[in-house]
mmCIF file of C-alpha atoms in Angstrom:
data_model
loop_
_atom_site.group_PDB
_atom_site.id
_atom_site.type_symbol
_atom_site.label_atom_id
_atom_site.label_comp_id
_atom_site.label_asym_id
_atom_site.label_seq_id
_atom_site.Cartn_x
_atom_site.Cartn_y
_atom_site.Cartn_z
ATOM 1 C CA UNK L 60 43.661 36.156 -56.081
ATOM 2 C CA UNK L 61 46.322 37.649 -58.307
ATOM 3 C CA UNK L 62 48.347 40.538 -56.879
ATOM 4 C CA UNK L 63 47.258 42.752 -59.783
ATOM 5 C CA UNK L 64 43.572 42.121 -58.964
ATOM 6 C CA UNK L 65 44.229 42.985 -55.324
ATOM 7 C CA UNK L 66 45.962 46.191 -56.378
ATOM 8 C CA UNK L 67 43.073 47.203 -58.654
ATOM 9 C CA UNK L 68 40.495 46.424 -55.944
ATOM 10 C CA UNK L 69 42.517 48.446 -53.423
ATOM 11 C CA UNK L 70 42.821 51.410 -55.770
ATOM 12 C CA UNK L 71 39.079 51.349 -56.494
ATOM 13 C CA UNK L 72 38.258 51.265 -52.778
ATOM 14 C CA UNK L 73 40.656 54.141 -52.102
ATOM 15 C CA UNK L 74 39.162 56.186 -54.947
ATOM 16 C CA UNK L 75 35.601 55.660 -53.720
ATOM 17 C CA UNK L 76 36.537 56.439 -50.127
ATOM 18 C CA UNK L 77 38.443 59.510 -51.246
ATOM 19 C CA UNK L 78 35.414 60.912 -53.079
ATOM 20 C CA UNK L 79 33.198 60.406 -50.023
ATOM 21 C CA UNK L 80 35.764 62.070 -47.782
ATOM 22 C CA UNK L 81 36.045 65.013 -50.179
ATOM 23 C CA UNK L 82 32.262 65.503 -50.238
ATOM 24 C CA UNK L 83 32.109 65.293 -46.432
ATOM 25 C CA UNK L 84 34.875 67.883 -46.045
ATOM 26 C CA UNK L 85 33.283 70.207 -48.614
ATOM 27 C CA UNK L 86 29.893 70.029 -46.853
ATOM 28 C CA UNK L 87 31.541 70.681 -43.484
ATOM 29 C CA UNK L 88 33.130 73.905 -44.757
ATOM 30 C CA UNK L 89 30.331 75.169 -47.009
ATOM 31 C CA UNK L 90 27.188 73.082 -46.493
ATOM 32 C CA UNK L 91 24.580 72.954 -49.229
ATOM 33 C CA UNK L 92 21.314 74.746 -48.442
ATOM 34 C CA UNK L 93 18.786 72.337 -46.968
ATOM 35 C CA UNK L 94 21.419 69.774 -45.991
ATOM 36 C CA UNK L 95 20.163 69.500 -42.407
ATOM 37 C CA UNK L 96 16.482 68.865 -43.177
ATOM 38 C CA UNK L 97 15.415 65.345 -42.200
ATOM 39 C CA UNK L 98 12.054 63.599 -42.375
ATOM 40 C CA UNK L 99 11.181 62.055 -38.986
ATOM 41 C CA UNK L 100 7.714 60.560 -39.417
ATOM 42 C CA UNK L 101 4.406 61.096 -41.121
ATOM 43 C CA UNK L 102 0.785 60.102 -41.383
ATOM 44 C CA UNK L 103 -2.241 61.224 -43.367
ATOM 45 C CA UNK L 104 -2.820 64.024 -40.847
ATOM 46 C CA UNK L 105 0.688 65.331 -40.051
ATOM 47 C CA UNK L 106 4.424 65.087 -40.686
ATOM 48 C CA UNK L 107 7.444 65.761 -38.468
ATOM 49 C CA UNK L 108 10.578 67.359 -39.905
ATOM 50 C CA UNK L 109 13.875 68.085 -38.096
ATOM 51 C CA UNK L 110 16.243 70.842 -39.247
ATOM 52 C CA UNK L 111 19.287 72.707 -37.931
ATOM 53 C CA UNK L 112 18.955 76.274 -36.690
ATOM 54 C CA UNK L 113 21.901 77.388 -38.801
ATOM 55 C CA UNK L 114 22.496 78.308 -41.525
ATOM 56 C CA UNK L 115 19.516 80.588 -41.796
ATOM 57 C CA UNK L 116 16.853 79.509 -44.261
ATOM 58 C CA UNK L 117 16.732 75.793 -43.432
ATOM 59 C CA UNK L 118 13.068 76.130 -42.476
ATOM 60 C CA UNK L 119 12.221 76.976 -46.081
ATOM 61 C CA UNK L 120 13.553 73.568 -47.086
ATOM 62 C CA UNK L 121 11.633 71.943 -44.221
ATOM 63 C CA UNK L 122 8.431 73.559 -45.539
ATOM 64 C CA UNK L 123 9.118 72.154 -48.992
ATOM 65 C CA UNK L 124 9.841 68.666 -47.654
ATOM 66 C CA UNK L 125 6.661 68.717 -45.565
ATOM 67 C CA UNK L 126 4.588 69.579 -48.627
ATOM 68 C CA UNK L 127 6.238 66.743 -50.573
ATOM 69 C CA UNK L 128 5.603 64.244 -47.771
ATOM 70 C CA UNK L 129 1.963 65.319 -47.388
ATOM 71 C CA UNK L 130 1.541 64.756 -51.120
ATOM 72 C CA UNK L 131 2.271 61.068 -50.508
ATOM 73 C CA UNK L 132 -1.017 60.965 -48.577
ATOM 74 C CA UNK L 133 -2.894 62.854 -51.347
ATOM 75 C CA UNK L 134 -2.896 66.123 -49.376
ATOM 76 C CA UNK L 135 -2.130 69.261 -51.361
ATOM 77 C CA UNK L 136 -0.639 71.451 -48.619
ATOM 78 C CA UNK L 137 1.285 71.405 -45.361
ATOM 79 C CA UNK L 138 0.549 73.980 -42.657
ATOM 80 C CA UNK L 139 3.044 74.615 -39.867
ATOM 81 C CA UNK L 140 1.457 73.693 -36.538
ATOM 82 C CA UNK L 141 4.358 73.959 -34.070
ATOM 83 C CA UNK L 142 8.110 74.335 -33.637
ATOM 84 C CA UNK L 143 9.841 72.431 -30.838
ATOM 85 C CA UNK L 144 13.514 73.043 -29.974
ATOM 86 C CA UNK L 145 15.553 69.811 -29.776
ATOM 87 C CA UNK L 146 18.651 71.048 -27.978
ATOM 88 C CA UNK L 147 20.659 74.087 -28.992
ATOM 89 C CA UNK L 148 21.086 73.281 -32.667
ATOM 90 C CA UNK L 149 17.998 71.436 -33.932
ATOM 91 C CA UNK L 150 14.299 72.242 -34.232
ATOM 92 C CA UNK L 151 11.438 69.803 -34.887
ATOM 93 C CA UNK L 152 8.566 71.184 -36.946
ATOM 94 C CA UNK L 153 5.102 69.641 -36.961
ATOM 95 C CA UNK L 154 3.029 70.218 -40.094
ATOM 96 C CA UNK L 155 -0.644 69.456 -40.607
ATOM 97 C CA UNK L 156 -1.463 67.886 -43.962
ATOM 98 C CA UNK L 157 -4.535 69.446 -45.595
#
């Protein structure tokens, strides 16, 4: 491979890595609302969603995600059934799809 092609490939890799590192650092300092909400599993009757306890308000995003996931199974709403702490920082929410 020509040295100029290697240089261009290296610069492109550095640029892409730099953007990812910048986004990671920005989210570590000021995370976007709802960043911690993660879909765990789902079925036609219920869905499980994990979310961090801080910042406040993450549960609102978990509610929204649960409704979206229940819609996959042609259910129009998601009702919170239980909250289970998963250590000091995370909570698992169980939603019933109706």
